[in-house]
Amino acid sequence: MERKWSVHTVLLGLVFGILIIYGGIKLDIHPFQAVEGEVAEELLEQSKVMYLTGFSYLEGDKSHSMGEWLLSKANELIPLGGYVEGKSASETDTSDADTYAMILAAQANDENEVGADGQLVNGEDDSAQTLHTAGVPLDTSIEKMSDFNYLISNFYAVDSSTMIRPDELKGEELLSKNMKINQETDGPKILVYHTHSQEMFADSVEGDPSTSIVGVGDYLTELLNHTYQIQTLHHTGVYDLINGELDRSKAYDMAKPDIQKILEENPTIEVVIDLHRDGVNEGTHLVTEVNGKQTAQIMFFNGLSKTRANGEIDYLANPYIQDNLAFSLQMQVAANNKYPGFARRIYLRGYRYNMHFMPKSLLIEAGAQTNTVEEMKNAMEVLADLLHTVLIE
């Protein structure tokens, strides 16, 4: 009866054959002699160092045979076998489920807790302070913006949990990307939505969504549609309530299918804006003055899909990271030049935040829980003008 060899078996045989040949050459013995004693030790040691990174066979663990152990390690280290045999089709490995859930929960909770100093807040500092970003425009010449250290020092706050390299943040390239929208087609161009629809303000009325972040989104949508004639949709789906209780742990995952459906049904949309409000210490007031009005400050927020602890997060991949960075930087520069003091530094953090839907995606933290609804609406007037500047002018 003909025997059917699995991909795992073939690959394991190839790997083990290479190790045997290498051991024979290294120790000057015939490759067909029994592999035991010093030869076995050398094979295992060399396999760890040179061929199979992460090899680990504990002498004290004899619950499985050497062959079983090698097979299990081949399964882990050569995922192609599992893929070909149809044994790994999910977005994340089952063994990674806990990590994935933890990352999703962190992603859902941390992006609206950035303090005035660019650090995550702990909610314990109630000392009163009104934060005014310097109202003097920074130098945004190409020469300056091409300097990574200048860019990082003046335009960004990088969370300690993540990192960004000079080759990932090239100011000249980011500023040269074309962010203009196609005005020749008819249909909506911008989608505004809220992963966290329950965010309120200092004088919000409980139960009245017009005084929440959703109401602020309504006003931004009205400005874009009627003042700037940029067709805009406002999606008011709720993703941070589960059985009537506030729960943000799965908000981004819950929002994803609805947003994808909207984009599929409206192929003319080029810009996706997830509008939030920040969370700061109760004594902090994020406000500046624009055109004589008390105006809440805003902050652009970028996810990098990688952390220091986990490295690249493959199951939160985002092919548009560079485009996202370009969009937020161009918005930041426009704010710096037209309304200095309005935009806080761009915040860089490790996760994805559903910014993979479109190249021109923005996550905006507008004001905080200590701002008034009027200050927030004043901020939307400035934000709408900046969007018009970057997308149209």
Tab-separated table of C-alpha atoms in Angstrom:
chain	number	residue	atom	x	y	z
A	1	MET	CA	0.000	0.000	0.000
A	2	GLU	CA	1.415	3.396	-1.033
A	3	ARG	CA	2.269	5.674	1.911
A	4	LYS	CA	1.269	9.360	1.844
A	5	TRP	CA	3.933	11.653	3.302
A	6	SER	CA	2.722	14.811	5.081
A	7	VAL	CA	4.387	18.158	4.477
A	8	HIS	CA	5.408	18.159	8.137
A	9	THR	CA	7.225	14.860	7.743
A	10	VAL	CA	9.119	15.958	4.621
A	11	LEU	CA	10.174	19.266	6.147
A	12	LEU	CA	11.204	17.600	9.391
A	13	GLY	CA	13.258	15.084	7.424
A	14	LEU	CA	15.035	17.852	5.525
A	15	VAL	CA	15.865	19.757	8.706
A	16	PHE	CA	17.046	16.645	10.543
A	17	GLY	CA	19.095	15.545	7.524
A	18	ILE	CA	20.900	18.881	7.424
A	19	LEU	CA	21.672	18.593	11.126
A	20	ILE	CA	23.097	15.065	10.689
A	21	ILE	CA	25.294	16.105	7.762
A	22	TYR	CA	26.494	19.179	9.613
A	23	GLY	CA	27.299	17.107	12.698
A	24	GLY	CA	29.261	14.600	10.623
A	25	ILE	CA	31.348	17.318	9.021
A	26	LYS	CA	31.863	19.201	12.257
A	27	LEU	CA	33.006	16.133	14.199
A	28	ASP	CA	34.752	14.365	11.308
A	29	ILE	CA	32.655	11.204	11.472
A	30	HIS	CA	30.738	9.244	8.878
A	31	PRO	CA	27.156	10.603	8.608
A	32	PHE	CA	25.676	7.129	8.820
A	33	GLN	CA	27.268	6.222	12.139
A	34	ALA	CA	24.977	6.124	15.162
A	35	VAL	CA	24.184	9.571	16.405
A	36	GLU	CA	24.760	9.414	20.131
A	37	GLY	CA	26.972	10.752	22.877
A	38	GLU	CA	29.011	13.731	21.765
A	39	VAL	CA	27.512	13.747	18.279
A	40	ALA	CA	23.963	14.062	19.608
A	41	GLU	CA	24.991	16.828	21.964
A	42	GLU	CA	26.778	18.695	19.208
A	43	LEU	CA	23.822	18.351	16.848
A	44	LEU	CA	21.429	19.713	19.415
A	45	GLU	CA	23.728	22.578	20.346
A	46	GLN	CA	24.403	23.561	16.746
A	47	SER	CA	20.744	23.289	15.865
A	48	LYS	CA	19.941	25.755	18.616
A	49	VAL	CA	22.573	28.248	17.575
A	50	MET	CA	22.604	28.038	13.774
A	51	TYR	CA	19.476	26.481	12.340
A	52	LEU	CA	16.486	26.585	14.609
A	53	THR	CA	16.369	29.720	16.692
A	54	GLY	CA	14.370	29.115	19.817
A	55	PHE	CA	15.210	25.399	20.083
A	56	SER	CA	14.886	24.371	23.708
A	57	TYR	CA	14.958	20.797	24.977
A	58	LEU	CA	15.010	20.494	28.703
A	59	GLU	CA	16.849	17.441	29.973
A	60	GLY	CA	14.432	17.169	32.848
A	61	ASP	CA	11.382	16.917	30.565
A	62	LYS	CA	11.145	13.286	29.410
A	63	SER	CA	7.379	13.131	29.056
A	64	HIS	CA	7.738	13.099	25.258
A	65	SER	CA	10.128	11.273	22.993
A	66	MET	CA	12.848	13.125	21.148
A	67	GLY	CA	11.009	12.517	17.867
A	68	GLU	CA	7.768	13.923	19.233
A	69	TRP	CA	9.601	16.942	20.573
A	70	LEU	CA	11.338	17.554	17.241
A	71	LEU	CA	8.035	17.260	15.400
A	72	SER	CA	6.354	19.768	17.705
A	73	LYS	CA	9.218	22.218	17.224
A	74	ALA	CA	9.091	21.786	13.449
A	75	ASN	CA	5.365	22.573	13.575
A	76	GLU	CA	6.121	25.809	15.415
A	77	LEU	CA	9.134	26.842	13.386
A	78	ILE	CA	7.883	25.906	9.905
A	79	PRO	CA	4.321	27.272	9.799
A	80	LEU	CA	4.070	26.605	6.058
A	81	GLY	CA	3.366	22.954	6.844
A	82	GLY	CA	0.414	23.820	9.020
A	83	TYR	CA	-0.852	26.260	6.416
A	84	VAL	CA	-0.640	23.781	3.532
A	85	GLU	CA	-2.434	21.131	5.558
A	86	GLY	CA	-5.160	23.605	6.390
A	87	LYS	CA	-4.571	23.620	10.123
A	88	SER	CA	-4.111	27.369	10.645
A	89	ALA	CA	-6.685	29.617	9.031
A	90	SER	CA	-7.600	32.023	11.807
A	91	GLU	CA	-6.357	35.601	12.072
A	92	THR	CA	-4.497	34.771	15.283
A	93	ASP	CA	-3.167	31.536	16.724
A	94	THR	CA	-5.349	29.964	19.397
A	95	SER	CA	-2.382	30.028	21.740
A	96	ASP	CA	-2.240	33.791	21.256
A	97	ALA	CA	-5.883	34.368	22.159
A	98	ASP	CA	-5.169	35.742	25.622
A	99	THR	CA	-2.495	38.098	24.324
A	100	TYR	CA	-4.783	39.216	21.524
A	101	ALA	CA	-7.630	39.933	23.947
A	102	MET	CA	-5.259	41.861	26.209
A	103	ILE	CA	-3.995	43.965	23.306
A	104	LEU	CA	-7.515	44.715	22.105
A	105	ALA	CA	-8.540	45.794	25.587
A	106	ALA	CA	-5.472	48.017	25.934
A	107	GLN	CA	-6.115	49.491	22.504
A	108	ALA	CA	-9.711	50.249	23.411
A	109	ASN	CA	-8.883	51.964	26.671
A	110	ASP	CA	-5.575	53.750	26.419
A	111	GLU	CA	-5.922	56.136	23.504
A	112	ASN	CA	-8.179	58.525	25.367
A	113	GLU	CA	-6.051	58.824	28.478
A	114	VAL	CA	-3.134	60.960	27.315
A	115	GLY	CA	-2.230	63.775	29.644
A	116	ALA	CA	-1.196	67.311	28.806
A	117	ASP	CA	2.441	66.287	29.168
A	118	GLY	CA	2.115	63.479	26.635
A	119	GLN	CA	2.013	60.700	29.243
A	120	LEU	CA	-0.843	58.415	30.181
A	121	VAL	CA	-2.763	59.948	33.052
A	122	ASN	CA	-3.447	58.235	36.346
A	123	GLY	CA	-6.418	60.390	37.279
A	124	GLU	CA	-4.977	61.409	40.648
A	125	ASP	CA	-3.738	64.946	39.945
A	126	ASP	CA	-6.529	67.467	40.471
A	127	SER	CA	-4.286	70.548	40.599
A	128	ALA	CA	-5.768	73.224	38.377
A	129	GLN	CA	-3.906	74.111	35.203
A	130	THR	CA	-4.970	75.551	31.890
A	131	LEU	CA	-2.759	74.215	29.151
A	132	HIS	CA	-1.897	76.638	26.376
A	133	THR	CA	0.340	75.292	23.629
A	134	ALA	CA	2.849	77.927	22.515
A	135	GLY	CA	1.115	80.288	20.088
A	136	VAL	CA	4.225	80.960	18.026
A	137	PRO	CA	4.456	78.962	14.776
A	138	LEU	CA	7.332	76.507	14.513
A	139	ASP	CA	9.675	76.432	11.538
A	140	THR	CA	8.188	73.960	9.049
A	141	SER	CA	10.715	74.433	6.254
A	142	ILE	CA	11.677	71.265	4.378
A	143	GLU	CA	15.207	71.550	5.757
A	144	LYS	CA	13.955	71.508	9.331
A	145	MET	CA	11.240	68.930	8.771
A	146	SER	CA	13.770	66.550	7.185
A	147	ASP	CA	15.671	66.418	10.480
A	148	PHE	CA	14.357	63.446	12.460
A	149	ASN	CA	15.452	64.863	15.813
A	150	TYR	CA	13.816	68.226	15.092
A	151	LEU	CA	10.625	66.493	14.001
A	152	ILE	CA	10.413	64.269	17.054
A	153	SER	CA	11.337	67.074	19.459
A	154	ASN	CA	8.757	69.537	18.178
A	155	PHE	CA	5.859	67.675	16.602
A	156	TYR	CA	5.539	64.298	18.317
A	157	ALA	CA	5.079	62.618	21.659
A	158	VAL	CA	6.164	58.971	21.462
A	159	ASP	CA	4.692	56.701	24.101
A	160	SER	CA	7.252	54.748	26.107
A	161	SER	CA	5.585	51.474	25.090
A	162	THR	CA	6.504	51.921	21.438
A	163	MET	CA	9.242	53.308	19.194
A	164	ILE	CA	9.763	54.839	15.775
A	165	ARG	CA	12.901	54.882	13.645
A	166	PRO	CA	14.234	57.677	11.409
A	167	ASP	CA	13.486	55.581	8.314
A	168	GLU	CA	9.823	55.409	9.397
A	169	LEU	CA	9.435	59.138	9.951
A	170	LYS	CA	10.905	61.044	7.015
A	171	GLY	CA	9.404	64.508	7.197
A	172	GLU	CA	10.102	65.503	3.617
A	173	GLU	CA	8.472	62.346	2.224
A	174	LEU	CA	5.456	62.580	4.521
A	175	LEU	CA	4.840	66.206	3.621
A	176	SER	CA	5.175	65.508	-0.094
A	177	LYS	CA	2.439	62.837	-0.164
A	178	ASN	CA	-0.656	63.999	-2.010
A	179	MET	CA	-3.560	64.188	0.424
A	180	LYS	CA	-6.012	65.935	-1.906
A	181	ILE	CA	-9.368	64.263	-2.477
A	182	ASN	CA	-10.956	63.646	-5.868
A	183	GLN	CA	-13.536	66.361	-6.425
A	184	GLU	CA	-14.597	65.111	-9.844
A	185	THR	CA	-16.723	62.248	-8.530
A	186	ASP	CA	-20.066	62.654	-6.819
A	187	GLY	CA	-20.674	61.068	-3.446
A	188	PRO	CA	-19.462	61.313	0.154
A	189	LYS	CA	-15.756	61.965	0.622
A	190	ILE	CA	-15.422	61.885	4.407
A	191	LEU	CA	-16.755	59.482	7.021
A	192	VAL	CA	-16.940	60.653	10.639
A	193	TYR	CA	-17.663	58.104	13.352
A	194	HIS	CA	-16.961	57.431	17.026
A	195	THR	CA	-15.517	54.220	18.454
A	196	HIS	CA	-16.340	55.715	21.867
A	197	SER	CA	-19.742	57.336	21.484
A	198	GLN	CA	-20.368	57.798	25.209
A	199	GLU	CA	-17.673	60.406	25.813
A	200	MET	CA	-19.085	63.503	27.491
A	201	PHE	CA	-17.914	66.972	28.549
A	202	ALA	CA	-17.957	69.241	31.585
A	203	ASP	CA	-21.462	70.559	30.910
A	204	SER	CA	-22.937	67.625	28.993
A	205	VAL	CA	-26.514	66.666	29.817
A	206	GLU	CA	-26.922	63.007	30.700
A	207	GLY	CA	-29.020	61.227	28.120
A	208	ASP	CA	-28.655	64.021	25.556
A	209	PRO	CA	-26.335	62.818	22.753
A	210	SER	CA	-26.254	66.307	21.248
A	211	THR	CA	-24.025	67.297	24.171
A	212	SER	CA	-21.707	64.295	23.754
A	213	ILE	CA	-18.903	63.574	21.290
A	214	VAL	CA	-21.653	62.450	18.884
A	215	GLY	CA	-23.193	65.915	18.986
A	216	VAL	CA	-19.768	67.427	18.349
A	217	GLY	CA	-19.439	65.068	15.366
A	218	ASP	CA	-22.809	66.304	14.106
A	219	TYR	CA	-21.503	69.858	14.137
A	220	LEU	CA	-18.271	68.929	12.333
A	221	THR	CA	-20.317	67.081	9.681
A	222	GLU	CA	-22.605	70.096	9.236
A	223	LEU	CA	-19.615	72.418	8.759
A	224	LEU	CA	-17.958	70.146	6.213
A	225	ASN	CA	-21.179	69.643	4.245
A	226	HIS	CA	-22.518	73.188	4.224
A	227	THR	CA	-19.639	75.580	4.867
A	228	TYR	CA	-16.938	73.784	2.887
A	229	GLN	CA	-19.098	71.716	0.503
A	230	ILE	CA	-17.229	68.491	1.245
A	231	GLN	CA	-19.784	65.693	1.247
A	232	THR	CA	-19.530	63.990	4.624
A	233	LEU	CA	-21.323	61.088	6.310
A	234	HIS	CA	-21.710	60.878	10.068
A	235	HIS	CA	-22.088	57.359	11.454
A	236	THR	CA	-23.460	57.315	15.006
A	237	GLY	CA	-23.194	53.611	15.796
A	238	VAL	CA	-22.551	52.678	19.426
A	239	TYR	CA	-19.663	50.319	20.176
A	240	ASP	CA	-18.718	51.047	23.777
A	241	LEU	CA	-21.919	49.875	25.441
A	242	ILE	CA	-22.606	46.201	26.138
A	243	ASN	CA	-25.993	45.366	27.665
A	244	GLY	CA	-26.368	49.016	28.576
A	245	GLU	CA	-23.071	49.138	30.468
A	246	LEU	CA	-19.971	51.082	29.397
A	247	ASP	CA	-17.413	48.585	28.095
A	248	ARG	CA	-14.634	49.636	25.758
A	249	SER	CA	-12.685	46.384	25.763
A	250	LYS	CA	-13.970	45.319	22.339
A	251	ALA	CA	-15.050	48.656	20.896
A	252	TYR	CA	-12.584	48.696	17.992
A	253	ASP	CA	-13.398	45.131	16.984
A	254	MET	CA	-17.130	45.802	17.250
A	255	ALA	CA	-16.866	48.919	15.080
A	256	LYS	CA	-14.788	47.258	12.372
A	257	PRO	CA	-17.476	45.369	10.379
A	258	ASP	CA	-19.866	48.332	10.325
A	259	ILE	CA	-17.201	50.759	9.132
A	260	GLN	CA	-16.016	48.324	6.481
A	261	LYS	CA	-19.604	47.902	5.263
A	262	ILE	CA	-20.096	51.676	5.021
A	263	LEU	CA	-16.906	52.009	2.995
A	264	GLU	CA	-17.939	49.178	0.670
A	265	GLU	CA	-21.317	50.818	0.100
A	266	ASN	CA	-19.741	54.259	-0.432
A	267	PRO	CA	-16.620	53.775	-2.584
A	268	THR	CA	-16.194	57.537	-3.026
A	269	ILE	CA	-15.175	57.947	0.633
A	270	GLU	CA	-11.466	58.791	0.875
A	271	VAL	CA	-11.150	60.068	4.443
A	272	VAL	CA	-12.089	58.268	7.668
A	273	ILE	CA	-12.148	60.213	10.940
A	274	ASP	CA	-12.619	58.535	14.314
A	275	LEU	CA	-13.496	61.474	16.568
A	276	HIS	CA	-12.835	61.143	20.292
A	277	ARG	CA	-12.326	63.339	23.285
A	278	ASP	CA	-9.296	62.869	25.483
A	279	GLY	CA	-9.213	61.954	29.148
A	280	VAL	CA	-7.012	64.108	31.377
A	281	ASN	CA	-6.557	64.840	35.052
A	282	GLU	CA	-9.565	66.728	36.396
A	283	GLY	CA	-7.514	69.862	37.015
A	284	THR	CA	-6.325	70.140	33.420
A	285	HIS	CA	-8.120	72.353	30.900
A	286	LEU	CA	-7.045	71.974	27.264
A	287	VAL	CA	-7.972	75.321	25.776
A	288	THR	CA	-6.582	78.021	23.518
A	289	GLU	CA	-8.024	81.151	21.947
A	290	VAL	CA	-8.865	81.226	18.251
A	291	ASN	CA	-10.555	84.235	16.663
A	292	GLY	CA	-11.466	85.498	20.110
A	293	LYS	CA	-13.171	82.228	21.101
A	294	GLN	CA	-12.209	79.812	23.857
A	295	THR	CA	-11.393	76.717	21.852
A	296	ALA	CA	-10.630	73.163	22.942
A	297	GLN	CA	-7.280	71.895	21.708
A	298	ILE	CA	-7.019	68.781	19.600
A	299	MET	CA	-4.449	66.020	19.214
A	300	PHE	CA	-3.829	63.692	16.297
A	301	PHE	CA	-3.159	60.114	17.349
A	302	ASN	CA	-1.291	57.507	15.297
A	303	GLY	CA	-1.045	53.774	15.880
A	304	LEU	CA	2.152	52.033	14.764
A	305	SER	CA	1.022	48.388	15.092
A	306	LYS	CA	4.074	47.519	17.150
A	307	THR	CA	5.200	47.728	20.760
A	308	ARG	CA	8.510	47.320	22.539
A	309	ALA	CA	7.148	44.266	24.344
A	310	ASN	CA	5.573	42.482	21.347
A	311	GLY	CA	7.423	43.915	18.351
A	312	GLU	CA	5.411	44.037	15.114
A	313	ILE	CA	1.821	43.028	15.864
A	314	ASP	CA	1.017	41.004	12.762
A	315	TYR	CA	-2.665	40.533	13.526
A	316	LEU	CA	-3.054	44.308	13.882
A	317	ALA	CA	-1.248	44.987	10.615
A	318	ASN	CA	-1.816	48.293	8.847
A	319	PRO	CA	-0.529	48.769	5.284
A	320	TYR	CA	-1.297	52.490	5.494
A	321	ILE	CA	0.886	53.513	8.434
A	322	GLN	CA	3.029	55.827	6.304
A	323	ASP	CA	-0.066	57.400	4.729
A	324	ASN	CA	-1.661	57.825	8.171
A	325	LEU	CA	1.514	59.511	9.401
A	326	ALA	CA	1.596	61.768	6.345
A	327	PHE	CA	-2.012	62.841	6.834
A	328	SER	CA	-1.649	63.675	10.516
A	329	LEU	CA	1.643	65.509	9.953
A	330	GLN	CA	0.184	67.611	7.152
A	331	MET	CA	-2.768	68.452	9.388
A	332	GLN	CA	-0.369	69.293	12.214
A	333	VAL	CA	1.687	71.589	9.984
A	334	ALA	CA	-1.445	73.323	8.700
A	335	ALA	CA	-2.579	73.865	12.303
A	336	ASN	CA	0.861	75.169	13.260
A	337	ASN	CA	0.871	77.656	10.386
A	338	LYS	CA	-2.747	78.864	10.605
A	339	TYR	CA	-3.708	78.351	14.242
A	340	PRO	CA	-0.583	77.973	16.387
A	341	GLY	CA	-1.503	76.609	19.788
A	342	PHE	CA	-4.547	74.683	18.557
A	343	ALA	CA	-2.980	71.253	18.004
A	344	ARG	CA	-1.035	69.415	20.662
A	345	ARG	CA	1.811	67.162	19.597
A	346	ILE	CA	0.931	64.109	17.522
A	347	TYR	CA	0.831	61.093	19.806
A	348	LEU	CA	2.403	57.818	18.658
A	349	ARG	CA	1.336	54.600	20.350
A	350	GLY	CA	1.673	50.919	19.639
A	351	TYR	CA	-1.636	49.540	18.443
A	352	ARG	CA	-3.738	49.986	15.277
A	353	TYR	CA	-6.951	51.745	16.351
A	354	ASN	CA	-8.732	50.768	13.098
A	355	MET	CA	-6.598	53.172	11.095
A	356	HIS	CA	-6.120	50.525	8.408
A	357	PHE	CA	-9.403	51.244	6.636
A	358	MET	CA	-8.057	54.040	4.454
A	359	PRO	CA	-4.712	55.726	3.672
A	360	LYS	CA	-6.262	59.023	4.810
A	361	SER	CA	-7.382	57.968	8.278
A	362	LEU	CA	-7.334	60.201	11.341
A	363	LEU	CA	-7.905	59.455	15.001
A	364	ILE	CA	-8.539	62.807	16.640
A	365	GLU	CA	-8.627	63.512	20.350
A	366	ALA	CA	-10.638	66.740	20.572
A	367	GLY	CA	-10.512	68.407	23.954
A	368	ALA	CA	-11.180	66.365	27.092
A	369	GLN	CA	-13.818	65.730	29.727
A	370	THR	CA	-12.953	69.087	31.338
A	371	ASN	CA	-13.870	71.137	28.246
A	372	THR	CA	-17.315	72.575	27.640
A	373	VAL	CA	-19.509	71.681	24.687
A	374	GLU	CA	-19.105	75.229	23.337
A	375	GLU	CA	-15.300	74.924	23.460
A	376	MET	CA	-15.600	71.665	21.570
A	377	LYS	CA	-17.812	73.136	18.859
A	378	ASN	CA	-15.400	76.038	18.485
A	379	ALA	CA	-12.675	73.449	17.929
A	380	MET	CA	-14.732	71.815	15.176
A	381	GLU	CA	-14.829	75.136	13.298
A	382	VAL	CA	-11.034	75.205	13.262
A	383	LEU	CA	-10.747	71.490	12.463
A	384	ALA	CA	-13.131	71.796	9.496
A	385	ASP	CA	-11.052	74.641	8.088
A	386	LEU	CA	-7.841	72.608	8.479
A	387	LEU	CA	-9.416	69.628	6.707
A	388	HIS	CA	-10.398	71.926	3.857
A	389	THR	CA	-6.840	73.302	3.744
A	390	VAL	CA	-5.178	69.873	3.521
A	391	LEU	CA	-7.754	68.067	1.398
A	392	ILE	CA	-8.867	70.793	-1.037
A	393	GLU	CA	-6.671	73.905	-1.194
